[in-house]
PDB file of C-alpha atoms in Angstrom:
ATOM      1  CA  MET M   1      94.935  94.150 103.809  1.00 91.00           C
ATOM      2  CA  ASN M   2      97.712  96.610 103.009  1.00 96.00           C
ATOM      3  CA  THR M   3      97.871  97.604  99.323  1.00 98.00           C
ATOM      4  CA  LEU M   4     100.621  99.466  97.483  1.00 98.00           C
ATOM      5  CA  MET M   5      99.543 101.211  94.281  1.00 98.00           C
ATOM      6  CA  VAL M   6     102.203 102.538  91.897  1.00 98.00           C
ATOM      7  CA  VAL M   7     101.425 105.200  89.297  1.00 98.00           C
ATOM      8  CA  THR M   8     103.498 107.503  87.067  1.00 97.00           C
ATOM      9  CA  ASN M   9     101.570 110.686  87.751  1.00 96.00           C
ATOM     10  CA  PRO M  10     101.342 112.847  90.889  1.00 97.00           C
ATOM     11  CA  PHE M  11      97.942 111.366  91.878  1.00 97.00           C
ATOM     12  CA  THR M  12      96.211 114.695  91.499  1.00 95.00           C
ATOM     13  CA  HIS M  13      94.184 114.127  88.310  1.00 90.00           C
ATOM     14  CA  ASP M  14      93.712 110.391  87.755  1.00 92.00           C
ATOM     15  CA  PRO M  15      90.086 109.452  88.535  1.00 90.00           C
ATOM     16  CA  ARG M  16      90.548 105.765  87.696  1.00 93.00           C
ATOM     17  CA  VAL M  17      93.355 105.275  90.212  1.00 96.00           C
ATOM     18  CA  TYR M  18      91.559 107.430  92.778  1.00 95.00           C
ATOM     19  CA  ASN M  19      88.264 105.534  92.400  1.00 93.00           C
ATOM     20  CA  GLU M  20      89.984 102.175  92.796  1.00 95.00           C
ATOM     21  CA  ALA M  21      91.978 103.350  95.820  1.00 96.00           C
ATOM     22  CA  LYS M  22      88.884 104.924  97.385  1.00 95.00           C
ATOM     23  CA  SER M  23      86.824 101.762  96.838  1.00 93.00           C
ATOM     24  CA  LEU M  24      89.469  99.656  98.573  1.00 95.00           C
ATOM     25  CA  SER M  25      89.751 102.169 101.408  1.00 95.00           C
ATOM     26  CA  LYS M  26      85.971 102.072 101.973  1.00 94.00           C
ATOM     27  CA  LYS M  27      86.197  98.284 102.265  1.00 95.00           C
ATOM     28  CA  GLY M  28      88.743  98.604 105.070  1.00 95.00           C
ATOM     29  CA  TYR M  29      91.941  98.218 103.071  1.00 96.00           C
ATOM     30  CA  THR M  30      94.962 100.369 103.861  1.00 97.00           C
ATOM     31  CA  VAL M  31      96.015 101.945 100.566  1.00 98.00           C
ATOM     32  CA  THR M  32      99.344 103.623  99.866  1.00 98.00           C
ATOM     33  CA  VAL M  33      99.871 105.293  96.484  1.00 98.00           C
ATOM     34  CA  LEU M  34     103.455 105.708  95.308  1.00 98.00           C
ATOM     35  CA  ALA M  35     103.299 108.481  92.710  1.00 98.00           C
ATOM     36  CA  TRP M  36     105.712 110.299  90.386  1.00 98.00           C
ATOM     37  CA  ASP M  37     105.513 114.077  90.692  1.00 97.00           C
ATOM     38  CA  ARG M  38     107.804 115.193  87.868  1.00 95.00           C
ATOM     39  CA  LYS M  39     107.297 118.925  88.475  1.00 93.00           C
ATOM     40  CA  LYS M  40     107.446 118.844  92.279  1.00 95.00           C
ATOM     41  CA  GLU M  41     104.097 120.636  92.534  1.00 95.00           C
ATOM     42  CA  SER M  42     102.414 118.595  95.283  1.00 97.00           C
ATOM     43  CA  PRO M  43     103.369 117.641  98.860  1.00 97.00           C
ATOM     44  CA  LYS M  44     105.800 114.758  99.162  1.00 97.00           C
ATOM     45  CA  ASN M  45     103.556 113.010 101.681  1.00 97.00           C
ATOM     46  CA  GLU M  46      99.850 113.515 102.358  1.00 97.00           C
ATOM     47  CA  VAL M  47      96.642 111.649 103.123  1.00 97.00           C
ATOM     48  CA  ILE M  48      93.724 112.136 100.724  1.00 96.00           C
ATOM     49  CA  GLU M  49      90.417 110.818 102.089  1.00 94.00           C
ATOM     50  CA  GLY M  50      92.161 107.999 103.905  1.00 95.00           C
ATOM     51  CA  ILE M  51      94.551 107.204 101.049  1.00 97.00           C
ATOM     52  CA  LYS M  52      98.239 107.597 101.911  1.00 97.00           C
ATOM     53  CA  VAL M  53     100.180 109.291  99.116  1.00 98.00           C
ATOM     54  CA  ASN M  54     103.966 109.262  98.812  1.00 98.00           C
ATOM     55  CA  ARG M  55     105.398 111.205  95.893  1.00 98.00           C
ATOM     56  CA  ILE M  56     108.791 110.898  94.261  1.00 98.00           C
ATOM     57  CA  TYR M  57     110.352 113.968  92.659  1.00 98.00           C
ATOM     58  CA  ASN M  58     112.780 114.020  89.746  1.00 97.00           C
ATOM     59  CA  SER M  59     116.461 113.892  90.639  1.00 95.00           C
ATOM     60  CA  LEU M  60     118.844 116.430  89.124  1.00 94.00           C
ATOM     61  CA  ILE M  61     119.936 113.886  86.528  1.00 94.00           C
ATOM     62  CA  MET M  62     116.328 113.166  85.588  1.00 95.00           C
ATOM     63  CA  ASN M  63     115.654 116.869  85.031  1.00 94.00           C
ATOM     64  CA  LEU M  64     118.552 116.998  82.574  1.00 95.00           C
ATOM     65  CA  ILE M  65     117.029 114.229  80.460  1.00 94.00           C
ATOM     66  CA  PRO M  66     114.665 115.702  77.821  1.00 88.00           C
ATOM     67  CA  TYR M  67     111.887 113.073  77.699  1.00 88.00           C
ATOM     68  CA  ASP M  68     109.941 111.177  80.371  1.00 91.00           C
ATOM     69  CA  LEU M  69     110.365 107.940  78.436  1.00 90.00           C
ATOM     70  CA  PHE M  70     114.109 108.123  78.999  1.00 93.00           C
ATOM     71  CA  ARG M  71     113.647 108.978  82.680  1.00 95.00           C
ATOM     72  CA  LEU M  72     111.788 105.722  83.354  1.00 95.00           C
ATOM     73  CA  TYR M  73     114.873 103.731  84.356  1.00 95.00           C
ATOM     74  CA  PHE M  74     115.709 106.253  87.082  1.00 96.00           C
ATOM     75  CA  TRP M  75     112.055 106.381  88.248  1.00 96.00           C
ATOM     76  CA  TRP M  76     111.979 102.571  88.496  1.00 97.00           C
ATOM     77  CA  LYS M  77     115.064 102.533  90.725  1.00 97.00           C
ATOM     78  CA  MET M  78     113.835 105.355  92.969  1.00 97.00           C
ATOM     79  CA  ALA M  79     110.323 103.940  93.290  1.00 98.00           C
ATOM     80  CA  TYR M  80     111.640 100.466  94.101  1.00 98.00           C
ATOM     81  CA  ARG M  81     113.823 101.818  96.915  1.00 97.00           C
ATOM     82  CA  GLU M  82     110.984 103.987  98.249  1.00 97.00           C
ATOM     83  CA  ALA M  83     108.569 101.040  98.203  1.00 98.00           C
ATOM     84  CA  LEU M  84     110.995  98.930 100.235  1.00 97.00           C
ATOM     85  CA  GLU M  85     111.254 101.733 102.809  1.00 96.00           C
ATOM     86  CA  LEU M  86     107.462 102.052 102.975  1.00 96.00           C
ATOM     87  CA  ASN M  87     107.170  98.299 103.431  1.00 96.00           C
ATOM     88  CA  LYS M  88     109.249  98.552 106.625  1.00 92.00           C
ATOM     89  CA  ASN M  89     106.584 100.785 108.192  1.00 84.00           C
ATOM     90  CA  GLY M  90     103.780  98.317 107.548  1.00 82.00           C
ATOM     91  CA  ASN M  91     104.237  95.254 105.422  1.00 93.00           C
ATOM     92  CA  PHE M  92     102.302  95.281 102.159  1.00 97.00           C
ATOM     93  CA  ASP M  93     100.025  92.369 101.246  1.00 97.00           C
ATOM     94  CA  VAL M  94      99.644  93.133  97.543  1.00 98.00           C
ATOM     95  CA  ILE M  95     101.234  95.307  94.840  1.00 98.00           C
ATOM     96  CA  HIS M  96      98.950  97.053  92.336  1.00 98.00           C
ATOM     97  CA  CYS M  97     100.737  98.529  89.302  1.00 98.00           C
ATOM     98  CA  HIS M  98      98.988 100.956  86.978  1.00 98.00           C
ATOM     99  CA  ASP M  99     100.174 100.639  83.368  1.00 97.00           C
ATOM    100  CA  LEU M 100     103.329  99.258  81.796  1.00 97.00           C
ATOM    101  CA  ASP M 101     105.534 102.119  82.995  1.00 96.00           C
ATOM    102  CA  THR M 102     105.151 100.842  86.591  1.00 98.00           C
ATOM    103  CA  LEU M 103     105.171  97.088  85.934  1.00 98.00           C
ATOM    104  CA  PRO M 104     108.991  96.610  86.191  1.00 97.00           C
ATOM    105  CA  ILE M 105     108.826  98.059  89.732  1.00 98.00           C
ATOM    106  CA  GLY M 106     106.026  95.687  90.687  1.00 98.00           C
ATOM    107  CA  ILE M 107     107.833  92.633  89.318  1.00 98.00           C
ATOM    108  CA  LYS M 108     110.998  93.478  91.244  1.00 98.00           C
ATOM    109  CA  LEU M 109     109.000  94.041  94.448  1.00 98.00           C
ATOM    110  CA  LYS M 110     107.065  90.806  93.923  1.00 98.00           C
ATOM    111  CA  LYS M 111     110.286  88.828  93.697  1.00 97.00           C
ATOM    112  CA  LYS M 112     111.892  90.622  96.632  1.00 97.00           C
ATOM    113  CA  LEU M 113     108.904  90.544  99.010  1.00 97.00           C
ATOM    114  CA  ASN M 114     107.117  87.444  97.676  1.00 97.00           C
ATOM    115  CA  LEU M 115     103.839  89.326  97.179  1.00 97.00           C
ATOM    116  CA  PRO M 116     100.993  88.951  94.662  1.00 98.00           C
ATOM    117  CA  LEU M 117     101.080  91.432  91.782  1.00 98.00           C
ATOM    118  CA  ILE M 118      98.050  93.041  90.117  1.00 98.00           C
ATOM    119  CA  TYR M 119      98.642  94.640  86.722  1.00 98.00           C
ATOM    120  CA  ASP M 120      96.094  97.360  85.935  1.00 98.00           C
ATOM    121  CA  ALA M 121      96.342  98.036  82.184  1.00 97.00           C
ATOM    122  CA  HIS M 122      94.533 101.285  81.386  1.00 95.00           C
ATOM    123  CA  GLU M 123      95.544 101.035  77.721  1.00 94.00           C
ATOM    124  CA  ILE M 124      97.890  99.189  75.371  1.00 95.00           C
ATOM    125  CA  TRP M 125     100.944 101.224  76.213  1.00 93.00           C
ATOM    126  CA  GLY M 126     102.910 100.619  73.022  1.00 91.00           C
ATOM    127  CA  TYR M 127     100.059 101.811  70.838  1.00 92.00           C
ATOM    128  CA  MET M 128      99.655 104.892  73.024  1.00 90.00           C
ATOM    129  CA  LEU M 129     103.289 105.841  72.302  1.00 89.00           C
ATOM    130  CA  GLU M 130     102.713 105.434  68.578  1.00 88.00           C
ATOM    131  CA  LYS M 131     100.891 108.775  68.434  1.00 84.00           C
ATOM    132  CA  ASP M 132     104.025 110.762  69.334  1.00 85.00           C
ATOM    133  CA  LEU M 133     107.083 108.566  68.767  1.00 87.00           C
ATOM    134  CA  PRO M 134     108.626 106.475  65.983  1.00 90.00           C
ATOM    135  CA  ARG M 135     107.294 102.953  65.453  1.00 91.00           C
ATOM    136  CA  LEU M 136     110.391 101.308  66.936  1.00 92.00           C
ATOM    137  CA  PHE M 137     109.304 102.562  70.398  1.00 91.00           C
ATOM    138  CA  ARG M 138     105.849 101.078  69.888  1.00 93.00           C
ATOM    139  CA  ASP M 139     107.316  97.726  68.865  1.00 95.00           C
ATOM    140  CA  TYR M 140     109.804  97.709  71.739  1.00 95.00           C
ATOM    141  CA  TYR M 141     107.167  98.317  74.427  1.00 95.00           C
ATOM    142  CA  ILE M 142     104.632  95.915  72.925  1.00 96.00           C
ATOM    143  CA  LYS M 143     107.295  93.184  73.073  1.00 96.00           C
ATOM    144  CA  LYS M 144     108.270  94.291  76.576  1.00 96.00           C
ATOM    145  CA  GLU M 145     104.679  94.035  77.786  1.00 97.00           C
ATOM    146  CA  LYS M 146     104.316  90.554  76.277  1.00 97.00           C
ATOM    147  CA  ARG M 147     107.461  89.521  78.131  1.00 97.00           C
ATOM    148  CA  LEU M 148     106.594  91.067  81.500  1.00 98.00           C
ATOM    149  CA  ILE M 149     102.839  90.523  81.758  1.00 98.00           C
ATOM    150  CA  ASN M 150     103.127  86.850  82.741  1.00 98.00           C
ATOM    151  CA  ASN M 151     104.738  87.920  86.016  1.00 98.00           C
ATOM    152  CA  SER M 152     101.321  89.254  87.077  1.00 98.00           C
ATOM    153  CA  ASP M 153      99.038  87.221  89.316  1.00 98.00           C
ATOM    154  CA  SER M 154      95.941  89.051  88.109  1.00 98.00           C
ATOM    155  CA  ILE M 155      95.194  91.619  85.402  1.00 98.00           C
ATOM    156  CA  ILE M 156      92.634  94.425  85.391  1.00 98.00           C
ATOM    157  CA  THR M 157      91.739  96.313  82.242  1.00 97.00           C
ATOM    158  CA  VAL M 158      89.085  98.770  81.104  1.00 95.00           C
ATOM    159  CA  ASN M 159      86.917  97.103  78.446  1.00 95.00           C
ATOM    160  CA  LYS M 160      86.265  93.982  76.368  1.00 96.00           C
ATOM    161  CA  PRO M 161      88.514  94.849  73.384  1.00 96.00           C
ATOM    162  CA  LEU M 162      91.496  95.352  75.691  1.00 97.00           C
ATOM    163  CA  LYS M 163      90.641  92.169  77.565  1.00 98.00           C
ATOM    164  CA  ASN M 164      90.637  90.285  74.263  1.00 98.00           C
ATOM    165  CA  TYR M 165      94.019  91.756  73.358  1.00 97.00           C
ATOM    166  CA  PHE M 166      95.592  90.770  76.672  1.00 98.00           C
ATOM    167  CA  LYS M 167      94.014  87.293  76.466  1.00 97.00           C
ATOM    168  CA  SER M 168      95.935  86.849  73.207  1.00 97.00           C
ATOM    169  CA  ILE M 169      99.290  87.402  74.937  1.00 97.00           C
ATOM    170  CA  THR M 170      98.836  85.834  78.384  1.00 97.00           C
ATOM    171  CA  ASN M 171      96.971  83.152  80.303  1.00 97.00           C
ATOM    172  CA  VAL M 172      96.789  85.255  83.480  1.00 98.00           C
ATOM    173  CA  LYS M 173      93.223  85.845  84.696  1.00 97.00           C
ATOM    174  CA  ILE M 174      91.791  89.169  83.437  1.00 98.00           C
ATOM    175  CA  ASN M 175      88.951  91.215  84.953  1.00 98.00           C
ATOM    176  CA  ILE M 176      87.287  94.323  83.543  1.00 97.00           C
ATOM    177  CA  ILE M 177      86.836  97.370  85.753  1.00 94.00           C
ATOM    178  CA  MET M 178      85.512 100.275  83.707  1.00 90.00           C
ATOM    179  CA  ASN M 179      86.030 103.897  84.688  1.00 80.00           C
ATOM    180  CA  CYS M 180      82.419 104.939  84.149  1.00 78.00           C
ATOM    181  CA  LYS M 181      80.675 107.712  86.021  1.00 74.00           C
ATOM    182  CA  PHE M 182      77.601 106.921  88.076  1.00 74.00           C
ATOM    183  CA  LEU M 183      74.257 107.606  86.355  1.00 76.00           C
ATOM    184  CA  VAL M 184      72.482 110.621  87.804  1.00 79.00           C
ATOM    185  CA  ASN M 185      69.267 109.905  85.943  1.00 82.00           C
ATOM    186  CA  LYS M 186      68.239 107.300  83.363  1.00 85.00           C
ATOM    187  CA  LYS M 187      65.741 109.648  81.739  1.00 87.00           C
ATOM    188  CA  TYR M 188      66.616 112.746  79.734  1.00 82.00           C
ATOM    189  CA  ILE M 189      65.381 115.974  81.311  1.00 80.00           C
ATOM    190  CA  SER M 190      65.224 118.937  78.964  1.00 80.00           C
ATOM    191  CA  PRO M 191      66.697 122.232  80.210  1.00 78.00           C
ATOM    192  CA  GLU M 192      64.470 125.071  81.324  1.00 83.00           C
ATOM    193  CA  ASN M 193      66.067 127.536  78.912  1.00 82.00           C
ATOM    194  CA  ASP M 194      67.175 127.743  75.273  1.00 82.00           C
ATOM    195  CA  ARG M 195      70.878 127.331  75.947  1.00 81.00           C
ATOM    196  CA  PHE M 196      72.611 124.128  74.941  1.00 77.00           C
ATOM    197  CA  THR M 197      75.582 122.878  76.937  1.00 76.00           C
ATOM    198  CA  LEU M 198      78.150 120.511  75.454  1.00 79.00           C
ATOM    199  CA  LEU M 199      80.116 118.722  78.175  1.00 80.00           C
ATOM    200  CA  TYR M 200      83.388 116.854  77.687  1.00 80.00           C
ATOM    201  CA  ILE M 201      84.679 114.726  80.566  1.00 73.00           C
ATOM    202  CA  GLY M 202      88.176 113.429  79.881  1.00 68.00           C
ATOM    203  CA  TYR M 203      91.859 114.163  79.904  1.00 62.00           C
TER     204      TYR M 203
END
């Protein structure tokens, strides 16, 4: 099974996408990640623990645009063309899109290549934008997601509240895959000194 994953980061710091890709790779899947490296800081092509990574850099026009949100249209076009080229080297069997900012690419590829589409919703994208942008952007992308999500053949999300939200806007089957770390020990072990360490794992 040949899987194409699409993500809008350079695939250098996204443990959820990495864990999913690595799990598929361990099961014998061929996984290609199509990533967006806005700052051109990582190699264009590399293999990370069996996962093929192809990165797209910003064009000159994209660098002149002040915000990533307004660069999305150009990213969609570039990623779509790159995915079609990658498909020539080894036909994909499934498209796996991470978050709403990759879903338009997946829908276009699904229609062009007649492939199943998995939508991996890490969050409710419109509400995420609400923290930094005016409400009209939130409303626009919430409506956009409601319109596009039914093109998916399967949906993955991170927890029960998000599953309930997506169930309210689509009839597509939804599965939960959490991004939890593996338990090292179920029992608390006190340290051997008086120092207290506070650990934050996140982004």
